[in-house]
Amino acid sequence: MSLTNGEISGVAADMDEGRARERDRRYVWHPWSPVGGADQDGPVLVSGQGYRVRDAAGREYLDAMASAMNASCGHAHPALIAAAERQMSLLPHFDLSVGTHLPVGRAAERIGALLPQGLDRTLFVNSGSEATEAAVRIAHNYWTNKGEPRNRIVTFAAGYHGTTYVAQHLSGLPTNAVYGGEPFPVTRVRPSLPPRELRTPEALPVLVEEFERAVLDGTPPAAVFVEALLNVGGGVILPDGFLRALRDLCDRTGALLIVDEVFCGFGRTGRMFGFEHDGVAPDLVTMSKGLSGGYVPFAALTTTEAVYSSFAADPLIGGLRYGHTTGGHAVACAVACAVLDVIEERKLVEASAVLGEQLLAGLRPLLDHPEVSDVRGLGLVATVECARPEAAADLVAGARAHGVLLRRQGTAVMAIPPLVIDESGVAELVRVTGQALAAL
C-alpha cells in the first residue's frame, strides 16, 4: 500500500473510524439508502493502491467492486494523478459553449479512434446519467429535425441507465420508479427466460422475437436503448448475436440503436466495448466509469455525423440545446487520455479477457452449493446468483469479513475487480468467495 498506518493517521488527522462514522451519520445523505434506517456499516476507506483499498482502522481489502465499478486502472495510479496535476496547473476548465481547450479535442479524437468508423462526434458530460439524458434528447430531437417526430423508446425492463428523471423513466426496476406522469412513452421488454438461460444460444430467437414485438407494436420508436450487459439488473449476460439482431431490427424500422457502455466500456467485458462481441456499430454510444477510471466525474456520448448534422435544422440555435458548464472538463479530459494510455500500454483489455476466464473457471464449482442457482461471467465481471437475497447478503458480508469487497444486486453477487488485478488477486478472490459461501 502507498500509505502506512502512521501516515494514514497523519493524513486523516482526527478521522479515526469512530469519529468518521459519527460525522457520516450526522451530516451525510447516502444515496440508495433508507432514511433513519440502520447506521451505515460499510468500510470507512482512506487509501488505495492497485486493486486494494484500506480503511481507517488499517484493514485491507481486495476491491472486487472496483469502487462502484469505476476503478479500471486501479487506485493511486501515478500516471493518472500526474495527468490531473499537470492539467490543473495549466487550465482546469473552460466553458465549451463559448470556446474550447486542448484536452477536449484530444479526448474526442481518442474515443473516435476506438469506436467503429462513422462514430466520431462526441458530447462530453459529467455522469452516465447525464449521458443517458443527452442520448434520449438527441434521439427525440433527431426525428423532429427530420420532420418525422418520434418519441417512443424500447428498452429492457431490467435495464439501468442512471438516475436523472429521464434515465430512471427508462427502467422498469422497482427502485427506479419515477414520481409523476410519463415524460415520453417507453416500452419495456421483460424477457420470459431467467438470467441463467438468457445467455444460451436457444434464448436468442426468443429474446429477439420479444423485442420485435415491442418495436413493431405501436408507433415507430425513436430508438432502442440497451446495455451490452445488464449490470444493475443482476449481471445478466445476453445471448451472442442479440445486438446484431437489434441492429438489423433498427435498420428495418429506422429506429436509432443506442448502446449503454457506461459499465461495459473500456475493457470490462474483455473487449474495448461490450457491443464488439457482436461486431455491430450503434448509432449512439454512452460512456462513463472506466473512461476516467473513477479519478474524476466524466462521461461522454458519441454519435454519427448524420445524427450530429441533423441539428442544423434546430429552429432556435441550429444546434443541440443541451449541455453543462463543466461538460468536457479539461482535467477530466486529460485524465481520460491518460487512462486510455494505461489501458493500451498494459494491454488491460486483453488481460480482462484472460483473467476473466480464470475468475469464471474458479467460481463455477460454487454451483454445487445449494444456495447458488447460477454462475456467469464475461471478462472481469462475474456473477454468483444466489437462491435467496438473504444468502446473497450473507455472502457479501462473509467475503468482506475475510478482506474482499463484493457487490450485491438483489440475489446476484458480483465480482468486478479493477482491470489491473493479477492472477494472484483472482485466486484470492475465488478462494475468499468460496470460503464465505461455505460459511453459509
CSV table of C-alpha atoms in Angstrom, one decimal:
chain,number,residue,atom,x,y,z
A,1,MET,CA,0.0,0.0,0.0
A,2,SER,CA,1.1,3.6,-0.6
A,3,LEU,CA,0.4,4.8,3.0
A,4,THR,CA,1.4,3.2,6.3
A,5,ASN,CA,-1.0,3.3,9.3
A,6,GLY,CA,1.0,6.2,10.7
A,7,GLU,CA,0.8,8.1,7.5
A,8,ILE,CA,-2.9,7.4,7.3
A,9,SER,CA,-3.3,8.8,10.8
A,10,GLY,CA,-1.4,11.9,9.9
A,11,VAL,CA,-3.4,12.5,6.7
A,12,ALA,CA,-6.7,11.7,8.3
A,13,ALA,CA,-5.8,13.7,11.5
A,14,ASP,CA,-8.8,13.2,13.7
A,15,MET,CA,-10.6,10.9,11.4
A,16,ASP,CA,-10.5,7.7,13.4
A,17,GLU,CA,-13.1,5.2,12.5
A,18,GLY,CA,-15.5,6.1,15.3
A,19,ARG,CA,-15.4,9.8,14.6
A,20,ALA,CA,-15.7,9.3,10.9
A,21,ARG,CA,-18.9,7.2,11.3
A,22,GLU,CA,-20.3,9.7,13.7
A,23,ARG,CA,-19.8,12.6,11.2
A,24,ASP,CA,-21.2,10.4,8.5
A,25,ARG,CA,-24.4,9.6,10.4
A,26,ARG,CA,-24.8,13.3,11.3
A,27,TYR,CA,-24.1,15.0,8.0
A,28,VAL,CA,-24.1,12.8,5.0
A,29,TRP,CA,-27.1,11.8,2.9
A,30,HIS,CA,-26.2,8.4,1.4
A,31,PRO,CA,-27.8,7.6,-2.0
A,32,TRP,CA,-29.8,4.4,-2.4
A,33,SER,CA,-30.1,4.0,1.4
A,34,PRO,CA,-33.1,4.2,3.8
A,35,VAL,CA,-33.6,7.4,5.9
A,36,GLY,CA,-33.4,6.7,9.6
A,37,GLY,CA,-32.5,3.1,9.0
A,38,ALA,CA,-29.6,1.2,10.3
A,39,ASP,CA,-26.3,3.0,10.5
A,40,GLN,CA,-24.1,2.8,7.5
A,41,ASP,CA,-21.7,-0.1,8.2
A,42,GLY,CA,-19.6,0.0,5.1
A,43,PRO,CA,-15.9,0.4,5.5
A,44,VAL,CA,-14.5,3.9,6.1
A,45,LEU,CA,-11.9,4.0,3.3
A,46,VAL,CA,-8.8,6.1,3.5
A,47,SER,CA,-6.4,4.9,0.8
A,48,GLY,CA,-5.9,2.5,-2.1
A,49,GLN,CA,-3.2,1.1,-4.2
A,50,GLY,CA,-3.8,-1.0,-7.3
A,51,TYR,CA,-6.6,-3.4,-6.7
A,52,ARG,CA,-6.6,-3.0,-2.9
A,53,VAL,CA,-8.0,-0.4,-0.5
A,54,ARG,CA,-7.5,0.3,3.2
A,55,ASP,CA,-9.9,1.6,5.8
A,56,ALA,CA,-9.5,4.0,8.7
A,57,ALA,CA,-8.8,1.0,11.1
A,58,GLY,CA,-6.0,-0.2,8.9
A,59,ARG,CA,-7.9,-3.2,7.5
A,60,GLU,CA,-7.0,-4.0,3.9
A,61,TYR,CA,-9.5,-5.3,1.3
A,62,LEU,CA,-9.3,-6.6,-2.3
A,63,ASP,CA,-11.6,-4.2,-4.1
A,64,ALA,CA,-13.8,-6.6,-6.2
A,65,MET,CA,-16.5,-3.9,-6.6
A,66,ALA,CA,-13.9,-1.6,-8.2
A,67,SER,CA,-15.2,1.3,-6.1
A,68,ALA,CA,-18.6,1.1,-7.7
A,69,MET,CA,-17.2,-0.3,-10.9
A,70,ASN,CA,-15.1,2.8,-11.8
A,71,ALA,CA,-11.6,2.0,-10.9
A,72,SER,CA,-10.5,0.3,-14.1
A,73,CYS,CA,-6.8,1.2,-13.8
A,74,GLY,CA,-6.8,0.7,-10.0
A,75,HIS,CA,-6.2,3.1,-7.2
A,76,ALA,CA,-3.4,5.7,-6.9
A,77,HIS,CA,-2.1,5.2,-10.4
A,78,PRO,CA,0.8,7.7,-10.8
A,79,ALA,CA,0.2,8.4,-14.5
A,80,LEU,CA,-3.4,9.4,-13.8
A,81,ILE,CA,-2.5,11.6,-10.8
A,82,ALA,CA,0.2,13.3,-12.9
A,83,ALA,CA,-2.2,14.0,-15.7
A,84,ALA,CA,-4.7,15.6,-13.4
A,85,GLU,CA,-2.0,17.7,-11.6
A,86,ARG,CA,-0.4,18.9,-14.9
A,87,GLN,CA,-3.7,20.0,-16.4
A,88,MET,CA,-4.8,21.7,-13.2
A,89,SER,CA,-1.6,23.7,-13.3
A,90,LEU,CA,-2.3,24.8,-16.9
A,91,LEU,CA,-6.0,25.3,-17.1
A,92,PRO,CA,-8.6,23.5,-15.0
A,93,HIS,CA,-11.5,24.1,-17.4
A,94,PHE,CA,-13.2,26.5,-19.9
A,95,ASP,CA,-16.9,26.5,-20.8
A,96,LEU,CA,-17.2,24.7,-24.2
A,97,SER,CA,-20.3,26.8,-25.1
A,98,VAL,CA,-18.1,29.8,-25.6
A,99,GLY,CA,-14.7,28.3,-26.5
A,100,THR,CA,-12.6,25.2,-26.3
A,101,HIS,CA,-9.4,23.8,-24.8
A,102,LEU,CA,-6.7,21.4,-25.9
A,103,PRO,CA,-7.6,18.3,-23.9
A,104,VAL,CA,-11.2,18.0,-25.1
A,105,GLY,CA,-10.1,17.6,-28.7
A,106,ARG,CA,-7.6,15.0,-27.8
A,107,ALA,CA,-10.1,13.1,-25.8
A,108,ALA,CA,-12.7,13.2,-28.5
A,109,GLU,CA,-10.2,12.1,-31.1
A,110,ARG,CA,-9.0,9.2,-29.0
A,111,ILE,CA,-12.6,7.9,-28.4
A,112,GLY,CA,-13.4,8.2,-32.0
A,113,ALA,CA,-10.4,6.1,-32.9
A,114,LEU,CA,-11.6,3.3,-30.7
A,115,LEU,CA,-15.2,3.2,-32.0
A,116,PRO,CA,-16.4,1.8,-35.3
A,117,GLN,CA,-15.9,4.0,-38.3
A,118,GLY,CA,-18.5,6.8,-38.5
A,119,LEU,CA,-18.9,7.2,-34.8
A,120,ASP,CA,-16.8,10.3,-34.3
A,121,ARG,CA,-18.9,13.1,-32.8
A,122,THR,CA,-18.6,13.2,-29.0
A,123,LEU,CA,-20.5,15.3,-26.5
A,124,PHE,CA,-19.0,15.3,-23.0
A,125,VAL,CA,-21.0,15.4,-19.8
A,126,ASN,CA,-20.4,14.7,-16.1
A,127,SER,CA,-22.0,11.3,-15.4
A,128,GLY,CA,-23.5,8.3,-17.1
A,129,SER,CA,-27.0,9.5,-16.1
A,130,GLU,CA,-26.4,12.8,-18.0
A,131,ALA,CA,-25.1,10.8,-21.0
A,132,THR,CA,-28.4,8.9,-21.0
A,133,GLU,CA,-30.4,12.2,-20.7
A,134,ALA,CA,-28.5,13.6,-23.7
A,135,ALA,CA,-28.9,10.4,-25.7
A,136,VAL,CA,-32.7,10.4,-25.2
A,137,ARG,CA,-33.0,14.1,-26.1
A,138,ILE,CA,-30.8,13.6,-29.1
A,139,ALA,CA,-32.9,10.7,-30.3
A,140,HIS,CA,-36.1,12.6,-29.9
A,141,ASN,CA,-34.8,15.8,-31.5
A,142,TYR,CA,-33.2,13.9,-34.4
A,143,TRP,CA,-36.6,12.8,-35.6
A,144,THR,CA,-38.1,16.2,-35.1
A,145,ASN,CA,-35.2,17.7,-37.0
A,146,LYS,CA,-36.0,15.3,-39.9
A,147,GLY,CA,-39.6,16.4,-39.8
A,148,GLU,CA,-40.8,12.9,-38.7
A,149,PRO,CA,-41.4,13.2,-34.9
A,150,ARG,CA,-40.9,10.1,-32.9
A,151,ASN,CA,-40.5,9.8,-29.1
A,152,ARG,CA,-41.1,6.2,-28.0
A,153,ILE,CA,-38.1,4.3,-26.6
A,154,VAL,CA,-37.8,0.5,-26.4
A,155,THR,CA,-35.6,-1.0,-23.7
A,156,PHE,CA,-35.2,-3.7,-21.1
A,157,ALA,CA,-37.4,-3.6,-18.1
A,158,ALA,CA,-34.4,-4.7,-16.0
A,159,GLY,CA,-32.1,-2.2,-17.7
A,160,TYR,CA,-30.5,0.6,-15.8
A,161,HIS,CA,-29.3,3.8,-17.4
A,162,GLY,CA,-28.9,6.2,-14.4
A,163,THR,CA,-30.9,8.3,-12.0
A,164,THR,CA,-31.9,11.5,-13.7
A,165,TYR,CA,-35.6,11.8,-14.3
A,166,VAL,CA,-35.3,10.6,-17.9
A,167,ALA,CA,-32.8,7.9,-17.1
A,168,GLN,CA,-35.0,6.4,-14.3
A,169,HIS,CA,-38.1,6.6,-16.5
A,170,LEU,CA,-36.4,4.2,-19.0
A,171,SER,CA,-36.0,1.5,-16.3
A,172,GLY,CA,-38.6,-1.0,-15.1
A,173,LEU,CA,-36.6,-1.8,-12.0
A,174,PRO,CA,-38.8,-1.2,-8.9
A,175,THR,CA,-36.3,1.0,-7.2
A,176,ASN,CA,-36.2,3.3,-10.3
A,177,ALA,CA,-39.9,4.1,-10.4
A,178,VAL,CA,-40.3,7.8,-11.0
A,179,TYR,CA,-42.9,10.1,-9.4
A,180,GLY,CA,-45.5,11.8,-11.6
A,181,GLY,CA,-46.5,11.3,-15.2
A,182,GLU,CA,-44.5,9.8,-18.0
A,183,PRO,CA,-42.5,12.4,-19.9
A,184,PHE,CA,-42.5,10.1,-23.1
A,185,PRO,CA,-43.6,6.6,-23.9
A,186,VAL,CA,-41.3,3.7,-23.1
A,187,THR,CA,-41.9,0.1,-24.0
A,188,ARG,CA,-40.0,-2.1,-21.5
A,189,VAL,CA,-39.2,-5.7,-22.5
A,190,ARG,CA,-39.4,-8.3,-19.7
A,191,PRO,CA,-37.6,-11.5,-21.0
A,192,SER,CA,-39.6,-14.6,-20.5
A,193,LEU,CA,-36.4,-16.6,-19.7
A,194,PRO,CA,-34.5,-16.4,-16.4
A,195,PRO,CA,-30.9,-15.0,-16.4
A,196,ARG,CA,-29.3,-18.4,-16.2
A,197,GLU,CA,-31.0,-19.4,-19.5
A,198,LEU,CA,-30.9,-16.0,-21.2
A,199,ARG,CA,-27.2,-16.2,-22.3
A,200,THR,CA,-27.7,-19.6,-24.2
A,201,PRO,CA,-28.0,-19.9,-28.0
A,202,GLU,CA,-31.6,-21.2,-27.5
A,203,ALA,CA,-32.5,-17.9,-25.9
A,204,LEU,CA,-31.6,-15.7,-28.9
A,205,PRO,CA,-34.7,-16.3,-31.1
A,206,VAL,CA,-36.9,-15.9,-28.1
A,207,LEU,CA,-35.4,-12.6,-26.9
A,208,VAL,CA,-35.3,-11.2,-30.5
A,209,GLU,CA,-38.9,-12.0,-31.0
A,210,GLU,CA,-39.8,-10.2,-27.8
A,211,PHE,CA,-38.0,-7.1,-28.9
A,212,GLU,CA,-39.5,-7.3,-32.4
A,213,ARG,CA,-43.0,-7.3,-30.8
A,214,ALA,CA,-42.1,-4.3,-28.7
A,215,VAL,CA,-40.7,-2.4,-31.6
A,216,LEU,CA,-43.5,-3.2,-34.1
A,217,ASP,CA,-46.4,-3.0,-31.7
A,218,GLY,CA,-47.2,0.7,-31.6
A,219,THR,CA,-45.9,3.9,-33.1
A,220,PRO,CA,-42.4,3.7,-34.7
A,221,PRO,CA,-39.9,4.1,-31.9
A,222,ALA,CA,-37.3,6.8,-31.9
A,223,ALA,CA,-34.7,4.4,-30.5
A,224,VAL,CA,-33.9,1.1,-29.0
A,225,PHE,CA,-31.8,1.7,-25.9
A,226,VAL,CA,-30.0,-1.2,-24.3
A,227,GLU,CA,-26.9,-2.2,-22.2
A,228,ALA,CA,-24.4,-4.6,-23.6
A,229,LEU,CA,-24.8,-6.5,-20.3
A,230,LEU,CA,-27.5,-5.8,-17.7
A,231,ASN,CA,-25.5,-4.6,-14.8
A,232,VAL,CA,-27.8,-3.3,-12.0
A,233,GLY,CA,-30.4,-5.8,-13.4
A,234,GLY,CA,-28.2,-8.6,-11.9
A,235,GLY,CA,-25.1,-9.1,-14.1
A,236,VAL,CA,-27.2,-10.6,-16.8
A,237,ILE,CA,-25.4,-11.8,-19.9
A,238,LEU,CA,-27.2,-11.6,-23.2
A,239,PRO,CA,-27.0,-14.3,-25.9
A,240,ASP,CA,-24.4,-14.0,-28.7
A,241,GLY,CA,-25.9,-12.3,-31.7
A,242,PHE,CA,-28.5,-10.3,-29.8
A,243,LEU,CA,-27.1,-6.9,-30.5
A,244,ARG,CA,-26.6,-7.9,-34.2
A,245,ALA,CA,-30.3,-8.8,-34.4
A,246,LEU,CA,-31.2,-5.5,-32.8
A,247,ARG,CA,-29.0,-3.7,-35.3
A,248,ASP,CA,-31.0,-5.4,-38.1
A,249,LEU,CA,-34.3,-4.6,-36.5
A,250,CYS,CA,-33.4,-0.9,-36.1
A,251,ASP,CA,-32.2,-0.8,-39.7
A,252,ARG,CA,-35.6,-2.2,-40.8
A,253,THR,CA,-37.7,0.2,-38.7
A,254,GLY,CA,-35.4,3.3,-38.8
A,255,ALA,CA,-35.1,3.4,-35.0
A,256,LEU,CA,-31.7,4.5,-33.7
A,257,LEU,CA,-29.7,1.9,-31.8
A,258,ILE,CA,-28.3,3.3,-28.6
A,259,VAL,CA,-25.9,1.1,-26.6
A,260,ASP,CA,-25.2,2.0,-23.0
A,261,GLU,CA,-21.5,1.2,-22.4
A,262,VAL,CA,-21.2,3.1,-19.1
A,263,PHE,CA,-20.5,-0.2,-17.3
A,264,CYS,CA,-19.0,-2.3,-20.0
A,265,GLY,CA,-16.9,0.2,-21.9
A,266,PHE,CA,-13.1,0.4,-21.9
A,267,GLY,CA,-12.3,-3.3,-21.3
A,268,ARG,CA,-14.7,-4.5,-18.6
A,269,THR,CA,-16.0,-7.4,-20.7
A,270,GLY,CA,-12.7,-8.4,-22.4
A,271,ARG,CA,-13.3,-6.2,-25.4
A,272,MET,CA,-12.9,-2.4,-25.5
A,273,PHE,CA,-16.7,-2.1,-25.8
A,274,GLY,CA,-19.3,-4.7,-25.0
A,275,PHE,CA,-21.0,-4.3,-28.4
A,276,GLU,CA,-17.8,-5.5,-30.0
A,277,HIS,CA,-18.7,-9.1,-29.0
A,278,ASP,CA,-21.4,-8.9,-31.7
A,279,GLY,CA,-19.4,-6.9,-34.2
A,280,VAL,CA,-22.0,-4.1,-34.5
A,281,ALA,CA,-21.9,-0.3,-34.8
A,282,PRO,CA,-24.6,1.5,-32.8
A,283,ASP,CA,-25.9,5.0,-33.7
A,284,LEU,CA,-25.2,6.4,-30.3
A,285,VAL,CA,-22.9,5.1,-27.5
A,286,THR,CA,-23.0,6.3,-23.9
A,287,MET,CA,-19.8,6.0,-21.8
A,288,SER,CA,-18.5,6.8,-18.3
A,289,LYS,CA,-17.0,4.9,-15.4
A,290,GLY,CA,-13.9,3.3,-17.0
A,291,LEU,CA,-13.4,6.3,-19.2
A,292,SER,CA,-11.8,8.3,-16.4
A,293,GLY,CA,-11.0,5.3,-14.2
A,294,GLY,CA,-13.0,6.8,-11.3
A,295,TYR,CA,-10.5,9.6,-10.8
A,296,VAL,CA,-12.8,12.4,-11.8
A,297,PRO,CA,-16.5,12.5,-12.7
A,298,PHE,CA,-16.7,12.2,-16.5
A,299,ALA,CA,-18.9,10.8,-19.2
A,300,ALA,CA,-19.5,11.0,-23.0
A,301,LEU,CA,-21.9,10.3,-25.7
A,302,THR,CA,-20.6,9.6,-29.3
A,303,THR,CA,-22.8,9.5,-32.4
A,304,THR,CA,-22.7,9.7,-36.1
A,305,GLU,CA,-22.3,12.6,-38.5
A,306,ALA,CA,-25.8,12.0,-39.7
A,307,VAL,CA,-27.3,12.5,-36.2
A,308,TYR,CA,-25.0,15.4,-35.5
A,309,SER,CA,-25.7,17.3,-38.7
A,310,SER,CA,-29.4,16.9,-38.4
A,311,PHE,CA,-29.3,19.5,-35.6
A,312,ALA,CA,-28.6,22.2,-38.1
A,313,ALA,CA,-32.4,22.2,-38.5
A,314,ASP,CA,-33.0,23.2,-34.9
A,315,PRO,CA,-35.2,26.3,-35.2
A,316,LEU,CA,-33.7,28.3,-32.3
A,317,ILE,CA,-29.9,27.9,-32.4
A,318,GLY,CA,-29.2,25.4,-35.2
A,319,GLY,CA,-27.6,23.0,-32.8
A,320,LEU,CA,-28.0,21.0,-29.6
A,321,ARG,CA,-29.8,22.8,-26.8
A,322,TYR,CA,-28.2,20.7,-24.0
A,323,GLY,CA,-25.0,20.9,-22.0
A,324,HIS,CA,-23.4,21.7,-18.7
A,325,THR,CA,-20.9,24.3,-17.6
A,326,THR,CA,-18.4,21.6,-16.6
A,327,GLY,CA,-19.1,19.3,-19.5
A,328,GLY,CA,-15.9,18.3,-21.2
A,329,HIS,CA,-13.9,19.4,-18.1
A,330,ALA,CA,-10.3,19.9,-19.1
A,331,VAL,CA,-8.8,18.0,-16.2
A,332,ALA,CA,-11.3,15.1,-16.8
A,333,CYS,CA,-10.3,15.0,-20.5
A,334,ALA,CA,-6.6,14.9,-19.6
A,335,VAL,CA,-7.2,12.1,-17.2
A,336,ALA,CA,-9.3,10.2,-19.7
A,337,CYS,CA,-6.4,10.3,-22.2
A,338,ALA,CA,-4.1,9.0,-19.6
A,339,VAL,CA,-6.5,6.2,-18.8
A,340,LEU,CA,-6.5,5.2,-22.4
A,341,ASP,CA,-2.7,5.2,-22.5
A,342,VAL,CA,-2.6,2.9,-19.5
A,343,ILE,CA,-5.2,0.6,-21.0
A,344,GLU,CA,-3.3,0.3,-24.2
A,345,GLU,CA,0.2,0.2,-22.8
A,346,ARG,CA,-0.7,-2.5,-20.2
A,347,LYS,CA,-3.0,-4.4,-22.6
A,348,LEU,CA,-5.7,-4.3,-20.0
A,349,VAL,CA,-8.5,-5.3,-22.4
A,350,GLU,CA,-6.7,-8.5,-23.3
A,351,ALA,CA,-5.9,-9.1,-19.7
A,352,SER,CA,-9.6,-8.7,-18.8
A,353,ALA,CA,-10.5,-11.5,-21.2
A,354,VAL,CA,-7.8,-13.9,-19.9
A,355,LEU,CA,-8.2,-13.2,-16.2
A,356,GLY,CA,-11.9,-13.1,-16.6
A,357,GLU,CA,-11.8,-16.7,-17.9
A,358,GLN,CA,-9.7,-17.7,-14.9
A,359,LEU,CA,-12.1,-16.0,-12.5
A,360,LEU,CA,-15.2,-17.6,-14.0
A,361,ALA,CA,-13.5,-21.1,-14.0
A,362,GLY,CA,-12.6,-20.6,-10.4
A,363,LEU,CA,-16.1,-19.7,-9.4
A,364,ARG,CA,-18.0,-22.3,-11.4
A,365,PRO,CA,-17.6,-25.0,-8.8
A,366,LEU,CA,-19.7,-22.9,-6.5
A,367,LEU,CA,-22.7,-24.2,-8.5
A,368,ASP,CA,-22.6,-27.3,-6.3
A,369,HIS,CA,-23.7,-25.2,-3.3
A,370,PRO,CA,-27.5,-25.4,-2.6
A,371,GLU,CA,-27.7,-21.6,-2.2
A,372,VAL,CA,-26.3,-20.9,-5.7
A,373,SER,CA,-28.5,-21.0,-8.8
A,374,ASP,CA,-26.1,-19.7,-11.4
A,375,VAL,CA,-22.5,-18.6,-12.0
A,376,ARG,CA,-21.9,-16.5,-15.1
A,377,GLY,CA,-19.3,-14.0,-16.3
A,378,LEU,CA,-17.9,-12.0,-19.2
A,379,GLY,CA,-14.5,-10.5,-18.9
A,380,LEU,CA,-13.8,-9.2,-15.5
A,381,VAL,CA,-17.4,-9.2,-14.3
A,382,ALA,CA,-18.5,-12.4,-12.7
A,383,THR,CA,-21.9,-13.1,-11.0
A,384,VAL,CA,-22.8,-15.6,-8.4
A,385,GLU,CA,-26.6,-15.8,-8.5
A,386,CYS,CA,-28.0,-16.9,-5.1
A,387,ALA,CA,-31.3,-18.6,-4.5
A,388,ARG,CA,-32.3,-16.1,-1.9
A,389,PRO,CA,-31.5,-12.4,-1.3
A,390,GLU,CA,-30.6,-13.2,2.3
A,391,ALA,CA,-28.0,-15.7,1.1
A,392,ALA,CA,-26.6,-13.0,-1.2
A,393,ALA,CA,-26.3,-10.5,1.6
A,394,ASP,CA,-24.6,-13.1,3.9
A,395,LEU,CA,-22.2,-14.0,1.1
A,396,VAL,CA,-21.2,-10.3,0.7
A,397,ALA,CA,-20.8,-9.8,4.4
A,398,GLY,CA,-18.8,-13.0,4.8
A,399,ALA,CA,-16.4,-12.0,2.0
A,400,ARG,CA,-15.9,-8.6,3.5
A,401,ALA,CA,-15.0,-10.2,6.9
A,402,HIS,CA,-12.3,-12.0,5.0
A,403,GLY,CA,-11.0,-9.0,3.2
A,404,VAL,CA,-12.8,-8.9,-0.1
A,405,LEU,CA,-15.4,-6.3,-1.2
A,406,LEU,CA,-18.1,-7.8,-3.4
A,407,ARG,CA,-21.2,-6.0,-4.9
A,408,ARG,CA,-24.8,-7.2,-4.5
A,409,GLN,CA,-27.7,-6.6,-6.8
A,410,GLY,CA,-30.7,-8.4,-5.3
A,411,THR,CA,-29.9,-12.1,-5.4
A,412,ALA,CA,-26.8,-11.5,-7.6
A,413,VAL,CA,-23.4,-11.2,-6.0
A,414,MET,CA,-21.0,-9.6,-8.5
A,415,ALA,CA,-17.2,-9.6,-8.5
A,416,ILE,CA,-16.0,-6.5,-10.5
A,417,PRO,CA,-12.2,-6.0,-9.8
A,418,PRO,CA,-10.0,-3.3,-11.4
A,419,LEU,CA,-8.6,-4.4,-14.7
A,420,VAL,CA,-5.1,-4.2,-13.2
A,421,ILE,CA,-5.8,-7.2,-11.0
A,422,ASP,CA,-3.3,-10.1,-11.5
A,423,GLU,CA,-3.5,-13.9,-11.2
A,424,SER,CA,-2.7,-13.8,-7.5
A,425,GLY,CA,-5.6,-11.4,-6.9
A,426,VAL,CA,-8.0,-13.5,-9.0
A,427,ALA,CA,-7.0,-16.6,-7.0
A,428,GLU,CA,-7.6,-14.7,-3.7
A,429,LEU,CA,-11.0,-13.5,-4.9
A,430,VAL,CA,-12.0,-17.0,-5.8
A,431,ARG,CA,-10.8,-18.5,-2.5
A,432,VAL,CA,-12.4,-15.9,-0.3
A,433,THR,CA,-15.7,-16.1,-2.1
A,434,GLY,CA,-15.7,-19.9,-1.8
A,435,GLN,CA,-14.9,-19.6,1.9
A,436,ALA,CA,-17.7,-17.1,2.5
A,437,LEU,CA,-20.2,-19.3,0.7
A,438,ALA,CA,-19.1,-22.4,2.6
A,439,ALA,CA,-19.8,-20.5,5.9
A,440,LEU,CA,-23.4,-20.1,4.9
